[in-house]
Amino acid sequence: MSTILVSSNSERQDFQGWPTSGKVPLRLAVDISHGHITYTRLIIPLGQRTPTNPTPHPSPTNERRTDRAQNK
């Protein structure tokens, strides 16, 4: 048990020694955890829609851009 406590303490001291690197990964981990949930949910439906209907997404944007270009 003493060796486990020592190893955990040494790791914690390393994180405390680098406060910036310690804080950044924690924040990234939180963002990533939420991001994975949203990205996985978004990527799955988009992945299913793009092969079946690849035109609806680019066509409205392209049409709008061409309309704006023609109006100008």
Coordinates of C-alpha atoms in Angstrom, one line a residue:
M1 CA 0.0 0.0 0.0
S2 CA 2.8 2.4 0.8
T3 CA 4.4 1.9 -2.6
I4 CA 1.0 2.7 -4.3
L5 CA 0.6 5.8 -2.3
V6 CA 4.1 6.9 -3.1
S7 CA 3.6 6.3 -6.9
S8 CA 0.3 8.2 -6.8
N9 CA 1.8 11.1 -4.9
S10 CA 4.8 11.3 -7.3
E11 CA 2.3 11.4 -10.2
R12 CA 0.3 14.1 -8.5
Q13 CA 3.4 16.1 -7.8
D14 CA 4.3 16.0 -11.5
F15 CA 0.9 17.4 -12.4
Q16 CA 1.2 20.1 -9.7
G17 CA 4.7 20.9 -11.0
W18 CA 3.1 21.8 -14.4
P19 CA -0.1 23.7 -13.5
T20 CA -0.7 24.8 -17.1
S21 CA -0.3 21.3 -18.6
G22 CA -2.3 19.9 -15.7
K23 CA -5.2 22.3 -16.2
V24 CA -5.3 22.2 -20.0
P25 CA -5.7 18.4 -20.3
L26 CA -8.5 18.4 -17.7
R27 CA -10.4 21.1 -19.6
L28 CA -9.7 19.4 -22.9
A29 CA -10.9 16.1 -21.4
V30 CA -14.2 17.7 -20.4
D31 CA -14.6 19.4 -23.8
I32 CA -13.6 16.2 -25.6
S33 CA -16.0 14.1 -23.5
H34 CA -18.9 16.4 -24.4
G35 CA -17.5 16.8 -27.9
H36 CA -17.4 13.0 -28.6
I37 CA -21.1 12.7 -27.6
T38 CA -22.1 15.5 -29.9
Y39 CA -19.7 14.6 -32.7
T40 CA -20.6 10.9 -32.7
R41 CA -24.3 11.8 -32.8
L42 CA -23.7 14.3 -35.6
I43 CA -21.2 12.2 -37.6
I44 CA -23.5 9.2 -37.7
P45 CA -26.6 10.9 -39.2
L46 CA -24.5 13.1 -41.5
G47 CA -22.6 10.0 -42.6
Q48 CA -25.9 8.3 -43.4
R49 CA -27.4 11.4 -45.2
T50 CA -24.3 12.3 -47.3
P51 CA -24.1 9.1 -49.3
T52 CA -27.9 8.8 -49.8
N53 CA -28.5 12.6 -50.5
P54 CA -25.2 14.3 -51.2
T55 CA -26.8 17.1 -53.2
P56 CA -29.3 18.7 -50.8
H57 CA -26.5 20.1 -48.5
P58 CA -24.2 21.7 -51.2
S59 CA -27.0 22.7 -53.6
P60 CA -28.8 25.2 -51.4
T61 CA -25.5 26.9 -50.4
N62 CA -24.2 27.0 -54.0
E63 CA -27.6 28.3 -55.2
R64 CA -27.6 31.0 -52.6
R65 CA -24.0 32.0 -53.4
T66 CA -24.8 32.1 -57.1
D67 CA -27.9 34.2 -56.4
R68 CA -25.9 36.6 -54.3
A69 CA -23.2 36.8 -56.9
Q70 CA -25.8 37.5 -59.7
N71 CA -27.5 40.1 -57.5
K72 CA -24.2 41.9 -57.1

